[in-house]
Structures are given as C-alpha cells and as structure tokens.
mmCIF file of C-alpha atoms in Angstrom:
data_model
loop_
_atom_site.group_PDB
_atom_site.id
_atom_site.type_symbol
_atom_site.label_atom_id
_atom_site.label_comp_id
_atom_site.label_asym_id
_atom_site.label_seq_id
_atom_site.Cartn_x
_atom_site.Cartn_y
_atom_site.Cartn_z
ATOM 1 C CA MET A 1 95.863 124.162 98.820
ATOM 2 C CA GLN A 2 97.797 120.940 97.908
ATOM 3 C CA ILE A 3 97.363 117.843 97.037
ATOM 4 C CA GLN A 4 99.882 115.916 99.544
ATOM 5 C CA VAL A 5 100.520 112.782 99.840
ATOM 6 C CA GLN A 6 101.757 111.541 102.745
ATOM 7 C CA GLU A 7 103.953 108.781 103.801
ATOM 8 C CA GLY A 8 104.376 107.089 106.247
ATOM 9 C CA SER A 9 105.325 103.677 107.584
ATOM 10 C CA LEU A 10 106.739 100.578 105.606
ATOM 11 C CA ALA A 11 106.336 97.228 107.101
ATOM 12 C CA GLU A 12 108.727 94.323 105.664
ATOM 13 C CA ALA A 13 108.032 90.327 106.820
ATOM 14 C CA PRO A 14 109.311 87.712 104.974
ATOM 15 C CA THR A 15 106.968 85.803 103.186
ATOM 16 C CA HIS A 16 104.789 82.617 104.680
ATOM 17 C CA ASP A 17 107.394 80.032 102.682
ATOM 18 C CA ALA A 18 110.515 82.248 103.041
ATOM 19 C CA SER A 19 111.191 82.693 99.455
ATOM 20 C CA GLY A 20 111.304 86.676 99.775
ATOM 21 C CA MET A 21 110.029 89.381 101.209
ATOM 22 C CA ASP A 22 106.086 91.037 101.825
ATOM 23 C CA ARG A 23 106.012 94.616 102.047
ATOM 24 C CA ARG A 24 103.015 96.649 102.856
ATOM 25 C CA ALA A 25 103.072 100.791 102.504
ATOM 26 C CA PHE A 26 100.972 102.860 104.479
ATOM 27 C CA GLY A 27 99.977 106.811 104.243
ATOM 28 C CA GLU A 28 97.675 109.185 104.077
ATOM 29 C CA PHE A 29 95.920 111.936 101.591
ATOM 30 C CA VAL A 30 94.236 115.278 101.577
ATOM 31 C CA GLY A 31 93.074 116.800 98.449
ATOM 32 C CA PRO A 32 93.089 119.959 97.243
ATOM 33 C CA GLY A 33 89.959 120.763 98.888
ATOM 34 C CA GLY A 34 91.057 118.673 102.310
ATOM 35 C CA GLU A 35 89.424 115.494 101.647
ATOM 36 C CA LEU A 36 90.824 113.458 103.328
ATOM 37 C CA ALA A 37 91.389 109.411 102.543
ATOM 38 C CA SER A 38 93.730 106.434 103.782
ATOM 39 C CA TYR A 39 95.641 104.355 101.558
ATOM 40 C CA ALA A 40 98.419 100.901 101.855
ATOM 41 C CA PHE A 41 99.558 98.902 98.721
ATOM 42 C CA GLY A 42 101.772 96.036 99.165
ATOM 43 C CA TRP A 43 103.303 93.698 97.355
ATOM 44 C CA ALA A 44 105.477 90.230 97.978
ATOM 45 C CA ASP A 45 108.325 90.962 95.776
ATOM 46 C CA ALA A 46 108.722 86.654 95.623
ATOM 47 C CA ALA A 47 105.220 85.807 94.155
ATOM 48 C CA GLU A 48 104.902 84.089 90.428
ATOM 49 C CA HIS A 49 102.197 86.489 89.374
ATOM 50 C CA HIS A 50 102.983 89.774 89.447
ATOM 51 C CA VAL A 51 99.859 91.006 90.740
ATOM 52 C CA GLY A 52 99.447 93.981 94.037
ATOM 53 C CA ARG A 53 97.081 95.219 96.425
ATOM 54 C CA LEU A 54 96.084 98.088 97.228
ATOM 55 C CA THR A 55 93.174 99.888 99.819
ATOM 56 C CA VAL A 56 91.606 103.280 99.750
ATOM 57 C CA GLY A 57 89.987 103.995 102.835
ATOM 58 C CA ILE A 58 87.319 107.881 103.008
ATOM 59 C CA GLY A 59 84.754 109.322 105.396
ATOM 60 C CA ALA A 60 85.319 106.983 108.333
ATOM 61 C CA GLY A 61 82.490 107.245 111.083
ATOM 62 C CA ASN A 62 80.655 108.675 108.188
ATOM 63 C CA PRO A 63 77.038 107.831 106.682
ATOM 64 C CA GLY A 64 78.805 106.096 103.253
ATOM 65 C CA GLY A 65 82.709 105.833 104.295
ATOM 66 C CA GLY A 66 83.913 103.160 103.524
ATOM 67 C CA THR A 67 87.145 100.427 102.304
ATOM 68 C CA PHE A 68 87.630 99.969 99.074
ATOM 69 C CA HIS A 69 90.069 97.275 97.700
ATOM 70 C CA ALA A 70 91.600 96.147 94.753
ATOM 71 C CA VAL A 71 94.427 94.412 92.873
ATOM 72 C CA VAL A 72 97.167 96.369 90.643
ATOM 73 C CA PHE A 73 98.644 94.664 88.034
ATOM 74 C CA GLU A 74 100.623 96.381 85.511
ATOM 75 C CA HIS A 75 98.659 97.353 81.939
ATOM 76 C CA GLU A 76 100.718 99.267 78.342
ATOM 77 C CA GLY A 77 103.503 100.448 80.832
ATOM 78 C CA GLY A 78 101.853 101.611 84.155
ATOM 79 C CA PRO A 79 99.390 100.261 86.613
ATOM 80 C CA ALA A 80 96.159 99.380 86.304
ATOM 81 C CA TYR A 81 92.927 98.609 89.168
ATOM 82 C CA SER A 82 90.635 96.150 89.776
ATOM 83 C CA LEU A 83 88.611 95.466 92.728
ATOM 84 C CA THR A 84 88.139 92.773 94.737
ATOM 85 C CA ASP A 85 86.517 91.091 97.515
ATOM 86 C CA GLU A 86 89.312 90.686 99.373
ATOM 87 C CA PRO A 87 90.006 93.316 101.890
ATOM 88 C CA PHE A 88 93.561 93.825 102.280
ATOM 89 C CA GLU A 89 93.815 96.455 105.182
ATOM 90 C CA ARG A 90 92.105 98.683 107.732
ATOM 91 C CA VAL A 91 93.402 101.863 107.302
ATOM 92 C CA PRO A 92 92.137 105.058 109.007
ATOM 93 C CA GLU A 93 90.205 106.428 107.149
ATOM 94 C CA GLY A 94 87.682 103.708 106.301
ATOM 95 C CA GLY A 95 84.269 102.727 106.728
ATOM 96 C CA PRO A 96 83.369 99.093 106.561
ATOM 97 C CA ASP A 97 85.264 97.463 103.288
ATOM 98 C CA LEU A 98 82.842 97.080 100.575
ATOM 99 C CA SER A 99 82.699 94.383 98.692
ATOM 100 C CA ALA A 100 83.534 94.551 94.793
ATOM 101 C CA GLU A 101 80.328 94.629 94.070
ATOM 102 C CA GLN A 102 79.048 97.332 95.937
ATOM 103 C CA ALA A 103 82.899 99.602 95.863
ATOM 104 C CA ARG A 104 81.110 99.905 91.811
ATOM 105 C CA ALA A 105 78.150 101.145 93.007
ATOM 106 C CA HIS A 106 79.297 103.697 95.603
ATOM 107 C CA PRO A 107 79.498 107.396 94.170
ATOM 108 C CA ASP A 108 82.360 107.868 95.022
ATOM 109 C CA LEU A 109 84.629 106.008 92.924
ATOM 110 C CA PRO A 110 85.851 108.090 91.057
ATOM 111 C CA PHE A 111 87.628 109.816 93.784
ATOM 112 C CA VAL A 112 89.546 106.580 95.216
ATOM 113 C CA TRP A 113 89.999 105.865 91.449
ATOM 114 C CA TRP A 114 91.811 109.908 91.645
ATOM 115 C CA VAL A 115 93.184 109.277 94.837
ATOM 116 C CA ALA A 116 94.852 105.719 94.186
ATOM 117 C CA ASP A 117 97.013 107.379 90.783
ATOM 118 C CA GLN A 118 98.191 110.647 92.781
ATOM 119 C CA VAL A 119 99.510 107.924 95.554
ATOM 120 C CA MET A 120 101.412 105.339 92.562
ATOM 121 C CA GLU A 121 102.362 108.691 91.254
ATOM 122 C CA ARG A 122 103.733 110.640 94.456
ATOM 123 C CA ASP A 123 104.607 107.995 97.180
ATOM 124 C CA ARG A 124 108.278 106.651 95.990
ATOM 125 C CA ARG A 125 107.996 103.798 97.615
ATOM 126 C CA ALA A 126 104.450 103.006 95.714
ATOM 127 C CA TRP A 127 107.180 103.870 92.845
ATOM 128 C CA TRP A 128 109.686 100.682 93.814
ATOM 129 C CA MET A 129 106.386 98.147 93.539
ATOM 130 C CA ARG A 130 105.868 99.253 89.676
ATOM 131 C CA HIS A 131 109.594 98.710 89.306
ATOM 132 C CA TRP A 132 108.568 95.327 90.581
ATOM 133 C CA LEU A 133 104.961 94.725 88.256
ATOM 134 C CA LEU A 134 106.922 96.159 85.193
ATOM 135 C CA GLY A 135 109.700 93.682 85.613
ATOM 136 C CA THR A 136 112.161 96.968 85.461
ATOM 137 C CA THR A 137 115.626 95.486 84.615
ATOM 138 C CA CYS A 138 119.162 97.272 85.305
ATOM 139 C CA VAL A 139 122.902 97.312 84.523
ATOM 140 C CA GLN A 140 125.220 97.430 87.565
ATOM 141 C CA ALA A 141 128.098 98.635 86.168
ATOM 142 C CA GLY A 142 131.727 97.855 88.766
ATOM 143 C CA GLU A 143 131.455 96.640 92.160
ATOM 144 C CA VAL A 144 127.509 98.130 92.061
ATOM 145 C CA GLY A 145 125.930 95.938 94.780
ATOM 146 C CA ARG A 146 129.253 95.821 96.621
ATOM 147 C CA GLU A 147 129.010 99.734 97.671
ATOM 148 C CA PRO A 148 126.590 102.626 96.935
ATOM 149 C CA VAL A 149 125.391 103.929 93.620
ATOM 150 C CA LEU A 150 126.133 107.308 93.221
ATOM 151 C CA ARG A 151 125.026 107.706 90.158
ATOM 152 C CA VAL A 152 121.599 106.944 88.266
ATOM 153 C CA SER A 153 120.321 106.711 84.791
ATOM 154 C CA HIS A 154 117.198 106.735 82.755
ATOM 155 C CA GLY A 155 118.884 105.767 78.994
ATOM 156 C CA ALA A 156 116.550 107.587 76.054
ATOM 157 C CA ASP A 157 117.287 106.302 73.678
ATOM 158 C CA ASP A 158 117.113 101.713 75.094
ATOM 159 C CA GLY A 159 115.406 102.835 78.305
ATOM 160 C CA MET A 160 117.385 100.988 80.094
ATOM 161 C CA TRP A 161 118.538 101.375 83.657
ATOM 162 C CA ARG A 162 122.456 101.610 84.721
ATOM 163 C CA LEU A 163 123.784 101.984 88.078
ATOM 164 C CA VAL A 164 127.667 103.244 88.966
ATOM 165 C CA GLY A 165 129.102 102.492 92.190
ATOM 166 C CA ALA A 166 132.538 105.143 93.430
ATOM 167 C CA ALA A 167 134.685 102.991 90.755
ATOM 168 C CA GLY A 168 132.892 103.845 87.721
ATOM 169 C CA ALA A 169 131.001 102.057 84.513
ATOM 170 C CA ASP A 170 134.495 100.548 83.463
ATOM 171 C CA ALA A 171 135.577 98.750 86.716
ATOM 172 C CA GLY A 172 134.682 95.031 86.534
ATOM 173 C CA ALA A 173 131.881 92.803 84.906
ATOM 174 C CA ALA A 174 128.657 95.234 84.377
ATOM 175 C CA ARG A 175 125.492 92.636 84.871
ATOM 176 C CA ILE A 176 121.440 92.793 84.690
ATOM 177 C CA VAL A 177 120.009 93.161 87.850
ATOM 178 C CA HIS A 178 115.980 93.325 88.659
ATOM 179 C CA LEU A 179 115.970 96.900 89.917
ATOM 180 C CA HIS A 180 113.376 96.499 92.562
ATOM 181 C CA HIS A 181 115.700 94.013 93.953
ATOM 182 C CA ALA A 182 118.765 97.310 93.575
ATOM 183 C CA VAL A 183 116.364 99.318 95.830
ATOM 184 C CA GLU A 184 116.716 96.268 98.686
ATOM 185 C CA HIS A 185 120.428 97.053 99.585
ATOM 186 C CA ASP A 186 120.163 100.780 98.688
ATOM 187 C CA PRO A 187 117.633 102.292 99.846
ATOM 188 C CA GLY A 188 118.551 105.964 99.162
ATOM 189 C CA LEU A 189 117.039 104.954 94.944
ATOM 190 C CA LEU A 190 113.727 105.237 96.163
ATOM 191 C CA ASP A 191 114.556 108.930 95.867
ATOM 192 C CA VAL A 192 115.251 108.681 91.894
ATOM 193 C CA LEU A 193 112.784 105.244 90.279
ATOM 194 C CA ASP A 194 111.029 108.565 88.884
ATOM 195 C CA LEU A 195 113.600 109.319 86.988
ATOM 196 C CA THR A 196 112.196 109.864 82.764
ATOM 197 C CA ALA A 197 114.419 108.277 80.252
ATOM 198 C CA GLY A 198 117.276 110.368 78.552
ATOM 199 C CA GLN A 199 117.505 111.675 82.469
ATOM 200 C CA SER A 200 120.300 110.791 85.917
ATOM 201 C CA ALA A 201 120.824 111.870 89.059
ATOM 202 C CA ASP A 202 124.027 111.465 91.014
ATOM 203 C CA ARG A 203 125.071 112.264 94.299
ATOM 204 C CA ASP A 204 128.522 112.405 96.917
ATOM 205 C CA ARG A 205 127.835 109.875 98.985
ATOM 206 C CA PRO A 206 125.230 108.092 100.417
ATOM 207 C CA GLY A 207 122.461 109.455 102.591
ATOM 208 C CA ALA A 208 123.768 112.697 100.510
ATOM 209 C CA PRO A 209 120.307 114.664 97.661
ATOM 210 C CA TRP A 210 120.260 113.369 94.662
ATOM 211 C CA THR A 211 121.287 115.720 91.729
ATOM 212 C CA ARG A 212 119.218 115.328 88.488
ATOM 213 C CA HIS A 213 120.413 116.228 84.660
#
C-alpha cells in the first residue's frame, strides 16, 4: 500500500478583527502498513508573525491514542515544528489532547512527525501555508488579478515565481505581490505551488489541467 494523504475540508472565516482570513485545512493519512492518522493545520494570513498551527491525531479509542498539537514556522527554507500545550483542532483519529510534555514522552512521537512531514509535502493546502510561512513573492505580469493565470514559472536562476495571464507577459506593467495572496484570487494555482526551481506549468483556461515543463 502506498502512503495516502487525503485532503478533506477547508474552512475559511474572517479573523476576529476582520483584517484577514483564518484558514483551517483537514485531512486523513494512511501509511504503507495501514497506519491511520487525522490532521488539521491552519494559519491566519494577516498575522504579524508567520506561525501556523498543526494537529495530528492517532489511536482514537485505543490505549496510547492521543492528539498532538504544534506550531509550524519557517526554518532554513522549510517548515519546522514545535510542540505546544494549546489545542488547535479536534480530528477523527485523535485521542485525548496531549500537552507538549506528554507528547514529548509519547512513544509514537516519531511517527507523528513523519505524518506531519508527509502532509506538508503532499497536501496542496499545506503548500499554500508554506508559501505564507516563507513570505514567497511573485511577479504578476499583465492583467493578472483581473484575468486568470494561464502560465506559472519558478525561475531557475533567481528563484522568482512569475504568473502570466491570457494577455501575455508583455501586456502592462508587472508588479510584485505575495504568492499566497494570488491563490486567494485563483484557487487553481493550488495545483502548481510545488513547482521546483526551473519548472513551469501552463493551462488553456481556468479549470483545465496544468501541463508541467
């Protein structure tokens, strides 16, 4: 059996001060040996400090089951985790909420961190959160923002992301924006947020599949 990361619901609501959106993504994990876990992660895009939240639950109804909670932050260009006492979400596979001290002493903590890594690698919403954590910027060319993105590239030399609409790269002035904000206006970008440096993707129209290069 292959590892499965099954994306579930995405809850979005204005933050308490209406300065941005609070996003919470849910899903299920199945390991190669049939191991089960549920997860949730989220972020508030207007937060002053870019720190996300993560919950992983295992062993519901079984001795040793528990729900692990952590903060997620950028470290050396990627996501890192730190256990926290503060619960984030309830998930179906989770047992009792564990404090950071209880989680550190739990024999299945290495498995939980492995699940977290797999989720961050495979869940498209986690790619979105990662770009928020990293503060990734992109060049929007032409009328992007008013028209759908048809081409996305991740520069091999400068690492810059570029978004191009139907009018082409030379139509109008380009501007620098945050990539995570571009996804708000065009959710179809979720499918290509994992492009590595030197890769690009294009599509014929919104909703059409992306072709990677």
